mmCIF file of C-alpha atoms in Angstrom:
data_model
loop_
_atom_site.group_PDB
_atom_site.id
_atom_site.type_symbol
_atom_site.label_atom_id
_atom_site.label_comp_id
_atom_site.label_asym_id
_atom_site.label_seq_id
_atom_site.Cartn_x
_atom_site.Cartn_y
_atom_site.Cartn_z
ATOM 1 C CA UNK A 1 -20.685 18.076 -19.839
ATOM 2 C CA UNK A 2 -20.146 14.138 -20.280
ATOM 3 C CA UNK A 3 -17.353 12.815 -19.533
ATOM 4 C CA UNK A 4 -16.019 9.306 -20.675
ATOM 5 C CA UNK A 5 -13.945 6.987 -18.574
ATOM 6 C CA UNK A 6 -11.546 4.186 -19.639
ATOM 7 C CA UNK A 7 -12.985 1.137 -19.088
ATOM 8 C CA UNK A 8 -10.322 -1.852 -16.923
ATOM 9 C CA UNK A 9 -9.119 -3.441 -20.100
ATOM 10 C CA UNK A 10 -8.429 -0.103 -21.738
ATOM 11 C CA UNK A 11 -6.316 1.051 -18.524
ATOM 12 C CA UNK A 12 -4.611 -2.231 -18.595
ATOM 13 C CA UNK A 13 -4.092 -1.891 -21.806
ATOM 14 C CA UNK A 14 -2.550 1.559 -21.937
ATOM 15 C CA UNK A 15 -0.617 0.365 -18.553
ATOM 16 C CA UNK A 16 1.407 -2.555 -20.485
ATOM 17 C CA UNK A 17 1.263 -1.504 -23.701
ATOM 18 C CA UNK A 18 1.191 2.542 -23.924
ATOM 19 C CA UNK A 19 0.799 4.371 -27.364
ATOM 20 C CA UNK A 20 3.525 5.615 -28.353
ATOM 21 C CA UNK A 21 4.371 6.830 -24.595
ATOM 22 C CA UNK A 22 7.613 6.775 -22.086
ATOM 23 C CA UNK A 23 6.907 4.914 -19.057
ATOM 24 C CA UNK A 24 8.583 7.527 -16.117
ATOM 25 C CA UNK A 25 10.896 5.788 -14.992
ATOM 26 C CA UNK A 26 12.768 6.054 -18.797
ATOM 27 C CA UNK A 27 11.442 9.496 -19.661
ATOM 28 C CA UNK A 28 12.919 10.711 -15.999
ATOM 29 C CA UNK A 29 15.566 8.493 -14.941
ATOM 30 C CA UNK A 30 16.676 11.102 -12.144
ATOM 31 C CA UNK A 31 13.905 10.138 -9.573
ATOM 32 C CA UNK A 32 12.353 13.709 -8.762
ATOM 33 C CA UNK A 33 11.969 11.889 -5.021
ATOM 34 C CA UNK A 34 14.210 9.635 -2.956
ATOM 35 C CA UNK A 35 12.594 6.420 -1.433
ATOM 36 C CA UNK A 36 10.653 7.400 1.908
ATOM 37 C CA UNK A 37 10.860 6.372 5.336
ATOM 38 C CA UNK A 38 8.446 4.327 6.687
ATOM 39 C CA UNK A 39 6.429 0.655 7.044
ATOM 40 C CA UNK A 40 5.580 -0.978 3.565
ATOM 41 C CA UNK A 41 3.713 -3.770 2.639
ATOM 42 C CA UNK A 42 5.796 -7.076 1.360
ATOM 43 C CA UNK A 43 2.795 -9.409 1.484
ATOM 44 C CA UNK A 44 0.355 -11.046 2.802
ATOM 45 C CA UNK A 45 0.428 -12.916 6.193
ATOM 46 C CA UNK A 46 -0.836 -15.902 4.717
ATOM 47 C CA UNK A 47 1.640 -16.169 2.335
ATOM 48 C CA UNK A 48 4.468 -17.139 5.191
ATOM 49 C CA UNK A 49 3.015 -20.641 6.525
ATOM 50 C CA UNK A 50 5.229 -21.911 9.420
ATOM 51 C CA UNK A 51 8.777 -23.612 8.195
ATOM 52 C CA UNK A 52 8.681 -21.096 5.324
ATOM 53 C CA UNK A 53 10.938 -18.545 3.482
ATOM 54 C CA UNK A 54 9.756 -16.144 0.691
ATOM 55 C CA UNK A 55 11.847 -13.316 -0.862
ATOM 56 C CA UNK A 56 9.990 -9.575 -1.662
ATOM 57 C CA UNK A 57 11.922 -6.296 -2.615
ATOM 58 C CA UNK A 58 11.597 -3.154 -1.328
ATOM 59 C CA UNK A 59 14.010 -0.292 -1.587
ATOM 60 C CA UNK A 60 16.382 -1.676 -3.656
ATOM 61 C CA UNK A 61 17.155 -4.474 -1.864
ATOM 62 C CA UNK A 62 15.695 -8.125 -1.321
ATOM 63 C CA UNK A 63 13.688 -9.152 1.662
ATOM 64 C CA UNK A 64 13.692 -12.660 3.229
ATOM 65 C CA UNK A 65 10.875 -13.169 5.000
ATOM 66 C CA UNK A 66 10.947 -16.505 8.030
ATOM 67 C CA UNK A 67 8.495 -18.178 9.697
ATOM 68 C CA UNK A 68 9.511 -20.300 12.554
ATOM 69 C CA UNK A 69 7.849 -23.383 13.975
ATOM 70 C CA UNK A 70 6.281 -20.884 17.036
ATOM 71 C CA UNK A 71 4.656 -18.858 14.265
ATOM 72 C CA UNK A 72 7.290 -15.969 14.419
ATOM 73 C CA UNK A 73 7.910 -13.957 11.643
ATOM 74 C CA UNK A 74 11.060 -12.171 11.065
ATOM 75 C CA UNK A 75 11.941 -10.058 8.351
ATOM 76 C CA UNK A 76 16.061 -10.545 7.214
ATOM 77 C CA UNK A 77 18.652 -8.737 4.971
ATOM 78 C CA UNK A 78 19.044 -11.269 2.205
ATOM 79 C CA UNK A 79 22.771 -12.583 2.561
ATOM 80 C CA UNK A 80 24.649 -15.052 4.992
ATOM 81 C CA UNK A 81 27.284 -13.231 7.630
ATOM 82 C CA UNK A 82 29.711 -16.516 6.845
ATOM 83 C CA UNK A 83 30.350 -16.415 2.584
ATOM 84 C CA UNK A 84 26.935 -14.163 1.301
ATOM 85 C CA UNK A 85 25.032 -17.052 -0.126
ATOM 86 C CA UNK A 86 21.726 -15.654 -0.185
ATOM 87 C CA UNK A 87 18.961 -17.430 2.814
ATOM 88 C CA UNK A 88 15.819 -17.076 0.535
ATOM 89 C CA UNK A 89 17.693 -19.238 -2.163
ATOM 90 C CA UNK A 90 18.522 -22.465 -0.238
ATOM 91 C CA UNK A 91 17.482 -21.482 3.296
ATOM 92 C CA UNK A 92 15.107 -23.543 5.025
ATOM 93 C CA UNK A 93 12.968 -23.276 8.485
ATOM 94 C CA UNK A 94 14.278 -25.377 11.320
ATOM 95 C CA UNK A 95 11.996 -25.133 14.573
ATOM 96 C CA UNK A 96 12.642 -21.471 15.121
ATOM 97 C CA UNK A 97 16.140 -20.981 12.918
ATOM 98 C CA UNK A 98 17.106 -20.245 9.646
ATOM 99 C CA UNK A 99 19.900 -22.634 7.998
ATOM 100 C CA UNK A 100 21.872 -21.285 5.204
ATOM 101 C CA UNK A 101 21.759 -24.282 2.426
ATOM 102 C CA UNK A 102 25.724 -23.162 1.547
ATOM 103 C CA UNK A 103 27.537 -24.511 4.513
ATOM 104 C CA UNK A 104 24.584 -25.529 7.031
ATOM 105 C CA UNK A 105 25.456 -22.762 8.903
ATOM 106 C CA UNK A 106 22.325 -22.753 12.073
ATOM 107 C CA UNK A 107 21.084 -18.834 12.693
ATOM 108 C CA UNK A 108 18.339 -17.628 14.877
ATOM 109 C CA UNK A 109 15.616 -16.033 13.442
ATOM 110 C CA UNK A 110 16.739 -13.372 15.925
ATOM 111 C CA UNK A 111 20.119 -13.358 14.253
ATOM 112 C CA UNK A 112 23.030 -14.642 16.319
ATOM 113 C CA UNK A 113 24.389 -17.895 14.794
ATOM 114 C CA UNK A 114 23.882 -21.235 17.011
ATOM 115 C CA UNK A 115 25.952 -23.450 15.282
ATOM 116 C CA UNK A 116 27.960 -24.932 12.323
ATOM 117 C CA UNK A 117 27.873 -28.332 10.282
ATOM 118 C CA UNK A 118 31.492 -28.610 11.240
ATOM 119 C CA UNK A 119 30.689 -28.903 15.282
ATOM 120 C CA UNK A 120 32.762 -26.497 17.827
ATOM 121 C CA UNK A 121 31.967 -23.151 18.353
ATOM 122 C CA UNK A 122 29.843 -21.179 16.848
ATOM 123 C CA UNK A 123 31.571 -17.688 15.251
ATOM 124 C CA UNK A 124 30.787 -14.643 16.783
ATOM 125 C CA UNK A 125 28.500 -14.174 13.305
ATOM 126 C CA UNK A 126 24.670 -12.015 13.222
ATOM 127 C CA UNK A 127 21.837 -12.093 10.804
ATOM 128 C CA UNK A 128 20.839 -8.967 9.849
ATOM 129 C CA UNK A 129 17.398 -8.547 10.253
ATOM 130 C CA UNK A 130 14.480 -5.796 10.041
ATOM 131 C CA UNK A 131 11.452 -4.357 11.473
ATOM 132 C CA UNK A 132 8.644 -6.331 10.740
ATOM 133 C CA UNK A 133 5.336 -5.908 11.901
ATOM 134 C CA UNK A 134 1.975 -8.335 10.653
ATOM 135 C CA UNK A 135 -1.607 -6.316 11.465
ATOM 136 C CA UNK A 136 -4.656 -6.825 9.095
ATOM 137 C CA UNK A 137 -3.189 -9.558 7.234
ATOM 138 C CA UNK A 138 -0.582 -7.326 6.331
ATOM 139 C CA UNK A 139 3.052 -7.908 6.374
ATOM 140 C CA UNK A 140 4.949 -4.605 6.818
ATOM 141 C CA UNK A 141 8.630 -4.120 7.108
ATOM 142 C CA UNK A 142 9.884 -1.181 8.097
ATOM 143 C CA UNK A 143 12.421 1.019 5.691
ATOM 144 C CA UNK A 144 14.668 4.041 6.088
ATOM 145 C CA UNK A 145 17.154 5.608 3.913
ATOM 146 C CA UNK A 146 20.065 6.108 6.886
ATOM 147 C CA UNK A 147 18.902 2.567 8.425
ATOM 148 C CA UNK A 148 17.598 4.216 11.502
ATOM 149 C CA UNK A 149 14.916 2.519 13.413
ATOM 150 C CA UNK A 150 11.592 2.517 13.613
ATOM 151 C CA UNK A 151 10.450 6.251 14.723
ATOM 152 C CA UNK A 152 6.437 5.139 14.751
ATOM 153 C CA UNK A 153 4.377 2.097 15.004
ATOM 154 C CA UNK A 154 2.187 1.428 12.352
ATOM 155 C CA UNK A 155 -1.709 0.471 13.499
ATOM 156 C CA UNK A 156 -3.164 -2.568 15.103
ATOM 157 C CA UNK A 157 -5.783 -3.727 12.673
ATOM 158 C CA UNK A 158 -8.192 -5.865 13.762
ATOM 159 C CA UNK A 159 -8.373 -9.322 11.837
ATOM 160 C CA UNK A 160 -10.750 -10.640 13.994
ATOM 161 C CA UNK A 161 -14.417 -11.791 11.883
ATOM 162 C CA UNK A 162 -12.929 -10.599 8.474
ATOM 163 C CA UNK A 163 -11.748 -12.196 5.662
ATOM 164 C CA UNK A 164 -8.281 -13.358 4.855
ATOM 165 C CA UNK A 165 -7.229 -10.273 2.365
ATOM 166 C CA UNK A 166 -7.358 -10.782 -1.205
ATOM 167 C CA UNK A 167 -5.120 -8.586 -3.437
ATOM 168 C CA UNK A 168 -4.011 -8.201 -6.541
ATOM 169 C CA UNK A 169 -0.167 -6.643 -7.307
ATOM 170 C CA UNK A 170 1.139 -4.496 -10.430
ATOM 171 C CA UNK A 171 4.326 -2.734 -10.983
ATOM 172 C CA UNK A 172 4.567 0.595 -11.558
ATOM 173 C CA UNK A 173 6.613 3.604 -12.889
ATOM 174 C CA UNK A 174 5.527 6.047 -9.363
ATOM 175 C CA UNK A 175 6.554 6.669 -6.376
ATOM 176 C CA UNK A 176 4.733 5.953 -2.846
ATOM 177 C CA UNK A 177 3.976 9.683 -2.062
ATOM 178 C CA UNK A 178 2.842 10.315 -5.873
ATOM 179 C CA UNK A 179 0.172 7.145 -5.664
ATOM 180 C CA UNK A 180 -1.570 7.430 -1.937
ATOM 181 C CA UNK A 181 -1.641 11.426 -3.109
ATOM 182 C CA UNK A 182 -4.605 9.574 -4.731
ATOM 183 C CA UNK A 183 -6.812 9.464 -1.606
ATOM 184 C CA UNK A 184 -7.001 13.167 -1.651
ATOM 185 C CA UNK A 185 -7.180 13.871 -5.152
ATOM 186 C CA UNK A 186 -10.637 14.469 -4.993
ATOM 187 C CA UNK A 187 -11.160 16.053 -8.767
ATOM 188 C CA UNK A 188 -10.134 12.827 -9.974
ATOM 189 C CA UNK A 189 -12.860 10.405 -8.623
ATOM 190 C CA UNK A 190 -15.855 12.112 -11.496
ATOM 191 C CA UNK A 191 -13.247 12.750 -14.047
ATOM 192 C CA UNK A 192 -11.346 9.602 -14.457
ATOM 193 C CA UNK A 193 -13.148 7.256 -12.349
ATOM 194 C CA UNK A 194 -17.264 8.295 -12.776
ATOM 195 C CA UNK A 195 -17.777 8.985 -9.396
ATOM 196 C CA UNK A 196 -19.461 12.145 -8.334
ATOM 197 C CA UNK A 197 -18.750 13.782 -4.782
ATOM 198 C CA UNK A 198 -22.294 13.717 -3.007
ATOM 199 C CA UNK A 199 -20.785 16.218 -0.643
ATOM 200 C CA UNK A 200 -17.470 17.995 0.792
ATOM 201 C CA UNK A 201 -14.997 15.490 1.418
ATOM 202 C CA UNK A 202 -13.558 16.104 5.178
ATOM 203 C CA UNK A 203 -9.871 15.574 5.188
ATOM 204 C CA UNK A 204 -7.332 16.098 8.488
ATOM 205 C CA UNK A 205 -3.807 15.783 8.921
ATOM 206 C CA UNK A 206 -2.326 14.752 12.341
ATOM 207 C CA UNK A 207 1.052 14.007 12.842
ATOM 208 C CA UNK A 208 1.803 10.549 11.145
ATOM 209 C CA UNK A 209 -1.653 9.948 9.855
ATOM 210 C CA UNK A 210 -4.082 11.783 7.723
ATOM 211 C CA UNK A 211 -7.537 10.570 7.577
ATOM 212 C CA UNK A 212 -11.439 11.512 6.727
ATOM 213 C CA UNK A 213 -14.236 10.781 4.989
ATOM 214 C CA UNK A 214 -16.260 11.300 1.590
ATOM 215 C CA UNK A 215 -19.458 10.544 -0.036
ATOM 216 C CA UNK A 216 -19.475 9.299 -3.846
ATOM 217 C CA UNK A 217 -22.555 8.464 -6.141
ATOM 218 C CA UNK A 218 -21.759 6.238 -8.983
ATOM 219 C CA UNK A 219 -23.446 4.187 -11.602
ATOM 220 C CA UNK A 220 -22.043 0.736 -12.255
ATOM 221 C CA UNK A 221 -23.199 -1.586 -14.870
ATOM 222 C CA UNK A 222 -25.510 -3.922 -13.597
ATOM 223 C CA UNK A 223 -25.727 -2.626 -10.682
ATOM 224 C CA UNK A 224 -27.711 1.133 -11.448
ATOM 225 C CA UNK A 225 -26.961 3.857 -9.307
ATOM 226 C CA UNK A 226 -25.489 3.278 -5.977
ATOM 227 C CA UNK A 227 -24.258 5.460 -3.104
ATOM 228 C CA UNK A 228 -21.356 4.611 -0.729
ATOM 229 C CA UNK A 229 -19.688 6.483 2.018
ATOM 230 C CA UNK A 230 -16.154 6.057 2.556
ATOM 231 C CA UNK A 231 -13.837 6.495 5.384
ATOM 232 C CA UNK A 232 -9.864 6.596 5.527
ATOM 233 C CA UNK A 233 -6.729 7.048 7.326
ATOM 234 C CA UNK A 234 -3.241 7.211 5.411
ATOM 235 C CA UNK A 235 -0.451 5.922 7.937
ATOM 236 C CA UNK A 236 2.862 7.137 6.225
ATOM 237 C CA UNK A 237 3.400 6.646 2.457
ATOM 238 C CA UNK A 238 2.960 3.091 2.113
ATOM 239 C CA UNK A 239 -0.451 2.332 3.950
ATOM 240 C CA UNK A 240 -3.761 3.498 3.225
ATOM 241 C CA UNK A 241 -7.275 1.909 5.064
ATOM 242 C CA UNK A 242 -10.528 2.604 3.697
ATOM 243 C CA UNK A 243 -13.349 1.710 4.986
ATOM 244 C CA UNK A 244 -17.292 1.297 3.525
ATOM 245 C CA UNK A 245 -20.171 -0.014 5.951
ATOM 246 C CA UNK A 246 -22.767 -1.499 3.616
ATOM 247 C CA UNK A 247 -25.253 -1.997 6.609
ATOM 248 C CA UNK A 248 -25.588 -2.628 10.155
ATOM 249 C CA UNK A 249 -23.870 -5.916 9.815
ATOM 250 C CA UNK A 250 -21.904 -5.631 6.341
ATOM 251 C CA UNK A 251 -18.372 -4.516 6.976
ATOM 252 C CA UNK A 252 -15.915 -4.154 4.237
ATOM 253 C CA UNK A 253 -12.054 -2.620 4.094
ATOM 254 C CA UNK A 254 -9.797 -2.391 1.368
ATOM 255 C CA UNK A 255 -5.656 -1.246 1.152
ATOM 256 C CA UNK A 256 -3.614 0.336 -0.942
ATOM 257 C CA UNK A 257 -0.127 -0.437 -0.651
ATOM 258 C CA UNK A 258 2.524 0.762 -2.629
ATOM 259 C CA UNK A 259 6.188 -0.679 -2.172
ATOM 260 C CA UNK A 260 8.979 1.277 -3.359
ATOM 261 C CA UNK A 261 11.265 -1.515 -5.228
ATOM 262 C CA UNK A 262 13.681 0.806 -6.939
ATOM 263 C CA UNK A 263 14.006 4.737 -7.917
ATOM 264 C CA UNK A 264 10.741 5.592 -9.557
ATOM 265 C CA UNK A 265 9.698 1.933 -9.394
ATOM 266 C CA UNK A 266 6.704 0.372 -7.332
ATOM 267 C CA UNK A 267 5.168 -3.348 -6.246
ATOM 268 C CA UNK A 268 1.078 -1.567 -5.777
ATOM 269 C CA UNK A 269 -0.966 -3.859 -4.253
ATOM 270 C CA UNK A 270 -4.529 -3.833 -3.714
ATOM 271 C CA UNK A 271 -6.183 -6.111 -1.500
ATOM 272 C CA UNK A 272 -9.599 -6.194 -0.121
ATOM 273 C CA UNK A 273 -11.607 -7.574 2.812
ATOM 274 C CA UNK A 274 -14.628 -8.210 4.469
ATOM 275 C CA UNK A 275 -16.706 -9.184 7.267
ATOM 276 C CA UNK A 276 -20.377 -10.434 7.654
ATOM 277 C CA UNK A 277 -21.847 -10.346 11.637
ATOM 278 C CA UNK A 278 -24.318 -13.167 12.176
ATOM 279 C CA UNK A 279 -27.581 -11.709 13.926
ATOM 280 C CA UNK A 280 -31.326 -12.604 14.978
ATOM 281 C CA UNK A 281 -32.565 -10.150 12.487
ATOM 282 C CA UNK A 282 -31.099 -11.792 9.522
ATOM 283 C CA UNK A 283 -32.284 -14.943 8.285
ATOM 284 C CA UNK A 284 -31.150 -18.424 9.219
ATOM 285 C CA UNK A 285 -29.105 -19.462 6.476
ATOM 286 C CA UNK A 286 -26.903 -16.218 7.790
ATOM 287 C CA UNK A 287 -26.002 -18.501 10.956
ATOM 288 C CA UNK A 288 -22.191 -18.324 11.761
ATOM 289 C CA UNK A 289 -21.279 -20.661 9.155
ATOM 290 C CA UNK A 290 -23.144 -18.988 6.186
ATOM 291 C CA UNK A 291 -22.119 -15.128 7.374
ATOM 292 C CA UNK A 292 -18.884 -16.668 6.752
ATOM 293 C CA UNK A 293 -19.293 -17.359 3.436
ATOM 294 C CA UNK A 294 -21.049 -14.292 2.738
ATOM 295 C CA UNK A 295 -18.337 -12.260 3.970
ATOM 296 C CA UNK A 296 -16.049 -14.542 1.262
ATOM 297 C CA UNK A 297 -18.670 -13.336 -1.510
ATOM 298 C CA UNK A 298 -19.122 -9.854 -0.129
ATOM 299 C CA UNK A 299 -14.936 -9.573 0.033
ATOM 300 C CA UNK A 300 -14.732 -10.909 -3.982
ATOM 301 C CA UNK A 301 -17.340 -8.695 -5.017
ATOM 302 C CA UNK A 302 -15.759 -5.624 -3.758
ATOM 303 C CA UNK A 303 -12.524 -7.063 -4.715
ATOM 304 C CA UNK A 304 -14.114 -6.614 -8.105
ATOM 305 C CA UNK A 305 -15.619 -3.602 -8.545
ATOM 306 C CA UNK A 306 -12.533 -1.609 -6.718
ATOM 307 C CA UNK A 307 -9.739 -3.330 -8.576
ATOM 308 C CA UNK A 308 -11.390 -2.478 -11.478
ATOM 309 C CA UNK A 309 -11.303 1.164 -10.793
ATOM 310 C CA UNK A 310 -8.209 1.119 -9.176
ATOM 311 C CA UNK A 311 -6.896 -0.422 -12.700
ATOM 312 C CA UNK A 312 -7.708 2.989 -14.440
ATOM 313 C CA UNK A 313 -4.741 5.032 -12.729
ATOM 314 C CA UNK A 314 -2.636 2.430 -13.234
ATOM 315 C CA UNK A 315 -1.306 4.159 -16.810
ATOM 316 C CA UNK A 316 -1.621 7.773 -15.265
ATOM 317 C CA UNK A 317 0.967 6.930 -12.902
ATOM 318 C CA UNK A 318 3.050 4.714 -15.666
ATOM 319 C CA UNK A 319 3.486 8.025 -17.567
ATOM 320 C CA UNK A 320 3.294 10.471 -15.309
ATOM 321 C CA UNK A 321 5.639 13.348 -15.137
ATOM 322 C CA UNK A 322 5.956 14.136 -10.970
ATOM 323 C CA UNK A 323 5.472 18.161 -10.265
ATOM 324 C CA UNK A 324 7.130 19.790 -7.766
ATOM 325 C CA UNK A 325 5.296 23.135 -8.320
ATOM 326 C CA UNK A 326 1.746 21.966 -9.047
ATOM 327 C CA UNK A 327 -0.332 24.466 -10.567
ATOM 328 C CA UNK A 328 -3.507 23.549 -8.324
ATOM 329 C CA UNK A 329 -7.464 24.516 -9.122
ATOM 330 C CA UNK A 330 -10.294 24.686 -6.956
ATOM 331 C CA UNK A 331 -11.941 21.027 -6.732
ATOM 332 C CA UNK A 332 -8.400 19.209 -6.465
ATOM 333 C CA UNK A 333 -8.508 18.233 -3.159
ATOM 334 C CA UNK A 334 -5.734 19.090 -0.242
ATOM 335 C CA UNK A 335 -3.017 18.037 -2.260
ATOM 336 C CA UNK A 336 -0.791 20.953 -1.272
ATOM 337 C CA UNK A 337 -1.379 20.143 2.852
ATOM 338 C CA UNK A 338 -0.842 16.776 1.976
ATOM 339 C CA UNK A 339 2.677 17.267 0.321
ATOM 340 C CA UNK A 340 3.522 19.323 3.240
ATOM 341 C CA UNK A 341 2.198 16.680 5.663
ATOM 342 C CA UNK A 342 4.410 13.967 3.567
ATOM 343 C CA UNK A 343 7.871 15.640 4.065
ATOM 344 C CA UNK A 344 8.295 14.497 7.351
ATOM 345 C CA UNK A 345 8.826 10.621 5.852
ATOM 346 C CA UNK A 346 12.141 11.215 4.452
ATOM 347 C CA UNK A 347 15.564 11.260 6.461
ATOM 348 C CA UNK A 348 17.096 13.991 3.955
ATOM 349 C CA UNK A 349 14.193 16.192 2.841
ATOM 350 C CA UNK A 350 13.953 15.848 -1.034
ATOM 351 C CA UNK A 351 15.464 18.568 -3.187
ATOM 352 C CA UNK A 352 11.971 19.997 -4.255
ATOM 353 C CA UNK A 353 10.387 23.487 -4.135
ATOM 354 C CA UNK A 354 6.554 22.974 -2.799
ATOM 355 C CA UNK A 355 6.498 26.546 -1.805
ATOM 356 C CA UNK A 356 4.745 27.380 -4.887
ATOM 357 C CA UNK A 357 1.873 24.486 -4.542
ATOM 358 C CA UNK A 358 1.165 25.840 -0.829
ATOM 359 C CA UNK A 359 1.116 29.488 -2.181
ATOM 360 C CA UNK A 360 -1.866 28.415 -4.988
ATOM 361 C CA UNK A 361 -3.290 25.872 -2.268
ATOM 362 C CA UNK A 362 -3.640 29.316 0.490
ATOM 363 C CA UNK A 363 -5.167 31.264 -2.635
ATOM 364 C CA UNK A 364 -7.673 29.043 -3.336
ATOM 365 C CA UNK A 365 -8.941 28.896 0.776
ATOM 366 C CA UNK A 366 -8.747 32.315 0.642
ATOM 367 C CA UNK A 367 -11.146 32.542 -2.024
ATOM 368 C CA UNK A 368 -13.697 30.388 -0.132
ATOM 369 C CA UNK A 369 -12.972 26.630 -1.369
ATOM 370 C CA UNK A 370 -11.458 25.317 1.950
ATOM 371 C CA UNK A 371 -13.359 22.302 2.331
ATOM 372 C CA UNK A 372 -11.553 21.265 -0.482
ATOM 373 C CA UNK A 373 -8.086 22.546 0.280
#
């Protein structure tokens, strides 16, 4: 049987445009889940030079993100303690504080106020700031729906050789869970995306992560056939890290981060990476200098080809009606372990029945298909 994919315009076509169809987030305006707990991605470190402040969303509220002169960053609640005038409007960078542009009010980036344009003592007045972590490039801040604090760390990624990340951002009818459910939604990858399993993908779930590995052949224009192994780990709802070694010395990573901005609403970005490791074997013009530049090339290229698949469940997810009771088939993938495994990320478990996914998921191991289940 053939099967015919949408090409990237087409998704991005049906994405913005539809035919005729209700984005989700009209068709359902009762969000079937709450936003998660957890670390999500605001940005990119380089996007937060020193003596700069930037404003993201995430969970309903705005962001301000601070760099101080020491190359600090802190992530804030948006408003000023003295009169609300919001710090990512007229706030500016001083050494390491933040100075509202209402009254000149002097905060630390740690919170406590220093001092006032009027002289005398400061007021016994706070920032409110958040949990914000940078690792791979990434800026993460962490969110929770009873303001709790951080209950995990997410992981230290390695920056060191690779590329500074480039990504590329949409927004999105979906939810976090409902999007990096992708990653294990194995039937999907020959069906929508023209990529055929080469063998049994290998999937684990452990604790706050969930992580493996799977095999895909694929043929791209241009490019023929090709074959490409794939590695990942899922930290939360908001982070996923995969991983494809092209050869001894060709490295290359890509994320997908989706950022819950309101109910049913998300900021997805996609970035990708890369890194090139000079050595004897290669040839000189892949000195130091040149591996760098590779790596740059090697980065866009995959940048490329895997936002341009990525682009093709953009308008799935648009339009997408989210089951609680999926009515899974062999070939799936672990989707009903995985919804288990993603209850743990909310501080009120969401009002949803999954007994009856993990009831078809159990039928279909028992019935010999548990290396995809």
């Amino acid at each position: 049987m053939s099967w015919r994919t949408p090409g990237r315009r087409r998704s991005l076509r049906l994405f913005r445009e539809g035919a005729g169809a209700t984005p989700a987030h009209v068709a359902f305006p009762s969000a079937a889940l709450p936003h998660p707990d957890g670390w999500f991605c605001v940005g990119y470190g380089h996007e937060v030079a020193a003596g700069e402040v930037i404003t993201r969303r995430s969970t309903g509220e705005d962001v301000v993100l601070a760099r101080g002169a020491s190359g600090r960053l802190r992530a804030l609640r948006p408003h000023c303690p003295h009169l609300g005038a919001h710090l990512g409007v007229l706030g500016t960078v001083s050494g390491d504080d933040i100075v509202c542009g209402f009254h000149r009010f002097v905060f630390s980036l740690d919170g406590p106020c220093r001092r006032t344009a009027y002289g005398g003592p400061a007021p016994r007045a706070t920032l409110d700031t958040l949990p914000v972590r940078e690792t791979g490039g990434l800026i993460l801040v962490w969110r929770a729906r009873d303001g709790s604090p951080p209950t995990w760390e997410p992981p230290a990624i390695s920056t060191s050789g690779w590329q500074t990340p480039r990504g590329t951002m949409y927004e999105v009818a979906g939810h976090p869970q409902q999007i990096t459910e992708n990653v294990v939604d194995f039937g999907h990858l020959e069906h929508l995306h023209g990529a055929t399993l080469a063998a049994a993908p290998d999937v684990s779930f452990d604790g706050r992560e969930c992580g493996g590995r799977f095999r895909v052949v694929q043929r791209l224009s241009r490019m023929g056939q090709i074959s490409a192994q794939y590695t990942f780990r899922v930290y939360g709802l908001g982070l996923t890290v995969i991983e494809c070694a092209l050869s001894d010395h060709v490295a290359t990573r890509f994320f997908a981060l989706p950022n819950p901005v309101e109910p049913w609403r998300v900021q997805f970005r996609f970035a990708a990476t890369a890194k090139v490791a000079p050595s004897g074997r290669l040839p000189r013009m892949w000195s130091k200098p040149a591996s760098t530049v590779a790596a740059r090339l090697v980065r866009d290229a995959f940048h490329l080809i895997h936002a341009h698949g990525g682009a093709m469940d953009l308008p799935v997810w648009h339009y997408q009606k989210y089951r609680e009771t999926p009515r899974l088939a062999p070939g799936d993938g672990p989707i009903g372990r995985y919804r288990k495994w993603a209850e743990q990320f909310y501080s009120t478990p969401p009002a949803t029945t999954t007994g009856d996914c993990h009831a078809v998921c159990d039928v279909h191991q028992r019935q010999g298909h548990s290396g995809q289940h």
